[in-house]
Short mmCIF file of C-alpha atoms in Angstrom, two decimals:
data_model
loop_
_atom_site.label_atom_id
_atom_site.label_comp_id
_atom_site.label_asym_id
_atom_site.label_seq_id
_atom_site.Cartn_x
_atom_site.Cartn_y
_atom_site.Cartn_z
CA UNK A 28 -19.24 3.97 5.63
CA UNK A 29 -17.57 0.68 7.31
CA UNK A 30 -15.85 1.57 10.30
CA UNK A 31 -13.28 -1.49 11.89
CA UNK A 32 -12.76 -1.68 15.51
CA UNK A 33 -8.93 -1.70 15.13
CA UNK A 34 -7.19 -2.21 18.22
CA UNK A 35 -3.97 0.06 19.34
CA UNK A 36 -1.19 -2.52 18.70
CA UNK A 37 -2.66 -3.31 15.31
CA UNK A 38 -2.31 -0.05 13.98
CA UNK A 39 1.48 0.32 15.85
CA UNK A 40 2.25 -2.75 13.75
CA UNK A 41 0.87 -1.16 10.37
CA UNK A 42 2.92 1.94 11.04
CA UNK A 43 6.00 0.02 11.98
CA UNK A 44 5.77 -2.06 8.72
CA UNK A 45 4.91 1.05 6.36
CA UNK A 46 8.62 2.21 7.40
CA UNK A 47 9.99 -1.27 6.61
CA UNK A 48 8.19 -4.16 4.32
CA UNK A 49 5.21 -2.59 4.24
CA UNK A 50 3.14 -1.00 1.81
CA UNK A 51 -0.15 0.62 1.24
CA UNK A 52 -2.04 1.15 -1.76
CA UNK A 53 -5.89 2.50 -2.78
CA UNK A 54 -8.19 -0.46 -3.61
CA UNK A 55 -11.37 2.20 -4.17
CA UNK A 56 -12.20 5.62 -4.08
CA UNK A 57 -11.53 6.11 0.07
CA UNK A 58 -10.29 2.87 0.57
CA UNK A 59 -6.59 1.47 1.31
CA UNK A 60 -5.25 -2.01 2.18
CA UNK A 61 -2.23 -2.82 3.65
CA UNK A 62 0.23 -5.03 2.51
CA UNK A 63 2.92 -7.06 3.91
CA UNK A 64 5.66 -9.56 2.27
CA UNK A 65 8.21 -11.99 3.10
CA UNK A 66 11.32 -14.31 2.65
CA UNK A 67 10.03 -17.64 3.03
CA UNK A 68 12.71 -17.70 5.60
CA UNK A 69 10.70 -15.41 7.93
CA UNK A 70 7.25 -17.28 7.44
CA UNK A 71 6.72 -17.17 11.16
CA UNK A 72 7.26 -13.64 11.85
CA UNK A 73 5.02 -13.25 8.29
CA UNK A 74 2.13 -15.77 10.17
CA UNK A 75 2.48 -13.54 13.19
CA UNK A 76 2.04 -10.45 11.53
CA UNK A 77 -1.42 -11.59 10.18
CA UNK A 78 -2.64 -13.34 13.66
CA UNK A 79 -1.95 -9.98 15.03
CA UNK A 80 -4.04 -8.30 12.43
CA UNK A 81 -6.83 -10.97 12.69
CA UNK A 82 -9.83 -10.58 11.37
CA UNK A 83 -8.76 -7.82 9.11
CA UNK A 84 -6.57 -9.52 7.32
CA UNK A 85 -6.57 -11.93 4.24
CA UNK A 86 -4.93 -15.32 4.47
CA UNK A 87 -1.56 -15.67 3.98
CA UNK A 88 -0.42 -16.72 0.46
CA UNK A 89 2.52 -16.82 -1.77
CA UNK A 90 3.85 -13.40 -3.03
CA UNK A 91 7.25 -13.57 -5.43
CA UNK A 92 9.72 -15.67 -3.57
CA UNK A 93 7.84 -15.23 -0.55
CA UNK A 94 4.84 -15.17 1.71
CA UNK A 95 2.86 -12.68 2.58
CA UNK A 96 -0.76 -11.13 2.98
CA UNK A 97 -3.18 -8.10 2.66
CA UNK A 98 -5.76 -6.33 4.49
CA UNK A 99 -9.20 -5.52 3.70
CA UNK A 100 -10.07 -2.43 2.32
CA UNK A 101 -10.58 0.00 4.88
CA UNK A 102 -11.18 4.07 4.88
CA UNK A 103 -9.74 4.57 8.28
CA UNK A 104 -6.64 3.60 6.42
CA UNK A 105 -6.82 5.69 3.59
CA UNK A 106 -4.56 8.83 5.08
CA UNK A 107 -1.60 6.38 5.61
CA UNK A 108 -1.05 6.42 2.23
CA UNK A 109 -0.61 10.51 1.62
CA UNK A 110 0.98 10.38 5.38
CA UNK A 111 3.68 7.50 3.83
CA UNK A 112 4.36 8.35 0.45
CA UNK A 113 4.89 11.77 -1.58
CA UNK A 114 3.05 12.97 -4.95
CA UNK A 115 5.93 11.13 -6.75
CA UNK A 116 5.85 7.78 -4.92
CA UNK A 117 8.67 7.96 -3.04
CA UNK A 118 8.47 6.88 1.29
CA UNK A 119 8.32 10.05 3.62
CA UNK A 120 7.15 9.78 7.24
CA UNK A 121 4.49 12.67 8.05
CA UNK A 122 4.45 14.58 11.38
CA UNK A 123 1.19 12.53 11.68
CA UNK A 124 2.60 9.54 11.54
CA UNK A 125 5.91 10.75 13.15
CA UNK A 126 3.68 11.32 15.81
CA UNK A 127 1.87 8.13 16.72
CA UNK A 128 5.29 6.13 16.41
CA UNK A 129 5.77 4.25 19.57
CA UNK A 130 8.62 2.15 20.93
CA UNK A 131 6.08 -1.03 19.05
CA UNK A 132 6.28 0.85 15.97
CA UNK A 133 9.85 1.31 16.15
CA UNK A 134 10.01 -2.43 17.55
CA UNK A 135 8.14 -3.61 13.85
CA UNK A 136 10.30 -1.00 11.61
CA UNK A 137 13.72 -3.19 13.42
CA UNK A 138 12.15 -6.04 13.11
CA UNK A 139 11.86 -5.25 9.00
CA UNK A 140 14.85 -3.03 8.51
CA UNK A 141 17.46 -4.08 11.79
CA UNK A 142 20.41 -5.37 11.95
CA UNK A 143 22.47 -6.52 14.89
CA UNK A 144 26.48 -7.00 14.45
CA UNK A 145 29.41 -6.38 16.29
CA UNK A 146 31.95 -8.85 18.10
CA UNK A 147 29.57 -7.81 21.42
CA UNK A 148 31.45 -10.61 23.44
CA UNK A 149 34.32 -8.77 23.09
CA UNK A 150 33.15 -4.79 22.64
CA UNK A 151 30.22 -5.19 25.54
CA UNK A 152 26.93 -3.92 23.49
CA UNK A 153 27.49 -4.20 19.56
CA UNK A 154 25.56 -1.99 17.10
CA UNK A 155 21.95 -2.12 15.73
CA UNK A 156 21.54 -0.42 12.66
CA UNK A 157 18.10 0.25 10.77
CA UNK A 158 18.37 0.63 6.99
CA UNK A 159 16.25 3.63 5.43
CA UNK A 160 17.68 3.83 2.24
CA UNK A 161 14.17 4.34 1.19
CA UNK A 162 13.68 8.00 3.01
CA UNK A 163 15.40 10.88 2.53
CA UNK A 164 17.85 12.81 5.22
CA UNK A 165 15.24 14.88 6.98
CA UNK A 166 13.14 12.11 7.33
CA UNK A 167 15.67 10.26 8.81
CA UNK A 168 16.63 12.87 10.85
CA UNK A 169 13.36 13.28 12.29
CA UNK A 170 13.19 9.81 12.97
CA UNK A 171 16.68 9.50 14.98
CA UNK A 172 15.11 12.69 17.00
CA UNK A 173 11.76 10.81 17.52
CA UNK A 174 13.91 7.44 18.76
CA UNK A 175 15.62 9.94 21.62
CA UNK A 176 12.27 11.35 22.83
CA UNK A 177 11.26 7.53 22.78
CA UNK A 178 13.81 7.37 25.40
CA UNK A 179 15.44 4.55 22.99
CA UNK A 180 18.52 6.58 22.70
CA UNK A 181 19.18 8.74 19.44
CA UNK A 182 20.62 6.67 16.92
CA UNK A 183 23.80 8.29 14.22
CA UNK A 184 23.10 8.84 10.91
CA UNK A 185 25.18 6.68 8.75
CA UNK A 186 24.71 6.95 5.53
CA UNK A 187 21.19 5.08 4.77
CA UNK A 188 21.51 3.85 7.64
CA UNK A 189 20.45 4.70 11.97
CA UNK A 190 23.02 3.60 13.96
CA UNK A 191 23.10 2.26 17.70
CA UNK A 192 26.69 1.55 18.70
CA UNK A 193 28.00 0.78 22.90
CA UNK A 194 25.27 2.16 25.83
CA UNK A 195 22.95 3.04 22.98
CA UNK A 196 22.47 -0.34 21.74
CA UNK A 197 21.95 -1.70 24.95
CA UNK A 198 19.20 1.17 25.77
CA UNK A 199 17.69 0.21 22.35
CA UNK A 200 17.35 -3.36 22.63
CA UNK A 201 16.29 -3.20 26.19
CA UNK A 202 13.19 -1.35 25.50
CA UNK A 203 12.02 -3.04 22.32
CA UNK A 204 12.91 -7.02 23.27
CA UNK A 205 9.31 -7.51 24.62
CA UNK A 206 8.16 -6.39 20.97
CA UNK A 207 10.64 -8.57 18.94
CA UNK A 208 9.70 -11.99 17.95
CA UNK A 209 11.20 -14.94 19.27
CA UNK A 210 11.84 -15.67 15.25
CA UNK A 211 13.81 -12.58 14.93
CA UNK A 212 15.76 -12.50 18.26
CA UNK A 213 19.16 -13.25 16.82
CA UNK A 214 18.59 -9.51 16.09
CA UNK A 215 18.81 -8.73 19.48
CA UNK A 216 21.81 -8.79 22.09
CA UNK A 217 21.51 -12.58 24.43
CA UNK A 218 21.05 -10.63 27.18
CA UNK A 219 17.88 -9.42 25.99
CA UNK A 220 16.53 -12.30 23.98
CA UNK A 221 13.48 -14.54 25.13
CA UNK A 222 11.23 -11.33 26.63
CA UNK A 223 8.57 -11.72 24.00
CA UNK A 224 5.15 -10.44 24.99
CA UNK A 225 3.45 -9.14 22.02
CA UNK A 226 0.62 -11.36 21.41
CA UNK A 227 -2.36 -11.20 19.31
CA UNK A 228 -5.67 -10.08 20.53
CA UNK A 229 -7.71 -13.04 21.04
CA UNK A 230 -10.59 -11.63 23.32
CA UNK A 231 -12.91 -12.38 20.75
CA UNK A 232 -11.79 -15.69 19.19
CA UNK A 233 -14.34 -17.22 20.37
CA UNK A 234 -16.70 -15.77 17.66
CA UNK A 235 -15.39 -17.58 15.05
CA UNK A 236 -16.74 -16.73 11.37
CA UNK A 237 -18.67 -13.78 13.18
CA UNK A 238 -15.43 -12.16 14.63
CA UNK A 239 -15.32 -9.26 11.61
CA UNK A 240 -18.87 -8.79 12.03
CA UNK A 241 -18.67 -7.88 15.68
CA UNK A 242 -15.68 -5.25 15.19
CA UNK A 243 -17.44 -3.45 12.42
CA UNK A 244 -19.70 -1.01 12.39
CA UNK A 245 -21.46 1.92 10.01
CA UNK A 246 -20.46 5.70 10.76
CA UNK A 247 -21.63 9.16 8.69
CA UNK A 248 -18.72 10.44 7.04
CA UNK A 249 -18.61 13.25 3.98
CA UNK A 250 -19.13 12.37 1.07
CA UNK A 251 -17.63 14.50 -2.11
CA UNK A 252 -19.88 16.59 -4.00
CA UNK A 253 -20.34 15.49 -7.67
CA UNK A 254 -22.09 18.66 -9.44
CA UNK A 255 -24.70 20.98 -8.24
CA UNK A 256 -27.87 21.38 -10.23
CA UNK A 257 -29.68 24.58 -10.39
CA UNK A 258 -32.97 25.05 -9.01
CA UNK A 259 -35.43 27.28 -10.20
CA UNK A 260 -36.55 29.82 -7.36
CA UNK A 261 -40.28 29.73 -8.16
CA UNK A 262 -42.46 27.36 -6.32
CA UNK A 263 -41.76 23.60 -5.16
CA UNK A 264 -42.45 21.32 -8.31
CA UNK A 265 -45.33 19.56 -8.47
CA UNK A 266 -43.90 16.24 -8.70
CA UNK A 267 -42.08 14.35 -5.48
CA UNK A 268 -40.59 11.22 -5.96
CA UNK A 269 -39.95 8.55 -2.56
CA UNK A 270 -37.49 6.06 -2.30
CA UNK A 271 -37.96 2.82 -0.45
CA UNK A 272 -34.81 0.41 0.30
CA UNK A 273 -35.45 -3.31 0.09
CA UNK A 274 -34.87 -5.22 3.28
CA UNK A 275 -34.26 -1.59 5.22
CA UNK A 276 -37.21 0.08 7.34
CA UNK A 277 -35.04 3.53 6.21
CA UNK A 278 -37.02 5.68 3.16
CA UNK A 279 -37.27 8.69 2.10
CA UNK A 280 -40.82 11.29 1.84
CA UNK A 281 -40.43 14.51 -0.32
CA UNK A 282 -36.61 14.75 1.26
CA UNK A 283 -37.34 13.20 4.52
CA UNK A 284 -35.34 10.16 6.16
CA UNK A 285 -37.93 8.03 7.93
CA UNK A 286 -36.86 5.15 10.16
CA UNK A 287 -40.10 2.78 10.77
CA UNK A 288 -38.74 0.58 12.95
CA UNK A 289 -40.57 -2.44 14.02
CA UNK A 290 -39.62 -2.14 17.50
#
């Protein structure tokens, strides 16, 4: 099975986006892609989105009235979308995903979902509000409580809605300005705007067209049992078959992997 070299900040930005724009969906039997779409309005925080996801993701392209993009299939992605979405369809948020949300994840969800309003000049801080319309109110619950041990504050529940109002909001917007692009820093109070400093990965740029190639790789994983066939107990039969691969020094003798490598 293809195993991608998927850096820390790329999956952050996947789990962010699940809770917000994002979606996932099964391309193959233990396969998932991510996808991502926006307002034409926000094509540079949609072109950023799929820099920082370089080179597993597609090209952007036209989606609705929007842009927007997907990733290759990928197994390692495949429990996102049980961990993101019930038997029915609707959004949850897993304890393993609760889990691995970070103040970047959190960062991408306001990014999606945030709001900042509030006559601040007048009232100090303003509020930030995420929508969540789409989860229920344990989910959102969980996800106020996960904010606080964040250390981002714990946000009100309001509705559909998680709500940062006065010292909150500043706490909030403090922590997650380096994460919020320069695109999208209206959403953040102008004491806290212009600290960008989430960046793409470009260690391996240099690689050009080989730059997937390098960052995957082949790993055993198990593989589902189709049907059993019953063997008689007697002696081995008489007849043994071997398989040879094309263009691979792997084969098989009477049941026996043999690697005759040239080296």
């Amino acid at each position: 099975m293809k195993h991608y070299d998927m850096r820390e900040d790329q999956l952050k930005l996947i789990l962010g986006s699940l809770l917000g724009d994002g979606s996932m969906r099964y391309t193959s039997e233990g396969n998932a892609t991510f996808r991502v779409g926006h307002s034409e309005q926000q094509r540079k925080y949609c072109e950023w989105k799929q820099e920082m996801l370089a080179p597993f993701a597609y090209a952007l392209g036209k989606t609705g009235n929007g842009v927007g993009f997907d990733t290759i299939p990928m197994h390692q992605l495949s429990w996102l979308r049980e961990a993101v979405y019930t038997p029915s369809g609707s959004r949850t948020v897993s304890e393993e995903v609760l889990a691995q949300l970070d103040v970047r994840a959190i960062a991408a969800w306001y990014m999606d979902d945030g709001t900042f309003e509030g006559n601040y000049k007048r009232w100090g801080h303003g509020k930030a509000t995420i929508c969540a319309a789409a989860l229920g109110t344990l989910d959102r619950e969980r996800l106020a409580t996960r904010c606080e041990e964040l250390g981002l504050g714990r946000p009100t529940l309001s509705g559909s809605n998680l709500l940062f109002s006065g010292e909150r909001t500043r706490q909030f917007h403090e922590a997650i300005a380096p994460f919020i692009h320069p695109s999208l820093d209206y959403k953040l109070h102008p004491d806290f705007r212009g600290r960008f400093e989430w960046y793409p990965d470009t260690s391996d740029a240099h690689l050009n067209g080989t730059r997937l190639a390098s960052r995957t790789s082949l790993r055993a994983v198990p593989m589902k049992v189709l049907r059993k066939v019953a063997k008689d107990s007697g002696s081995r039969p008489g007849t043994r078959y071997d398989l040879q691969i094309e263009g691979n020094h792997t084969y098989l003798v009477d049941h026996v992997v043999v690697h005759n490598s040239p080296e």
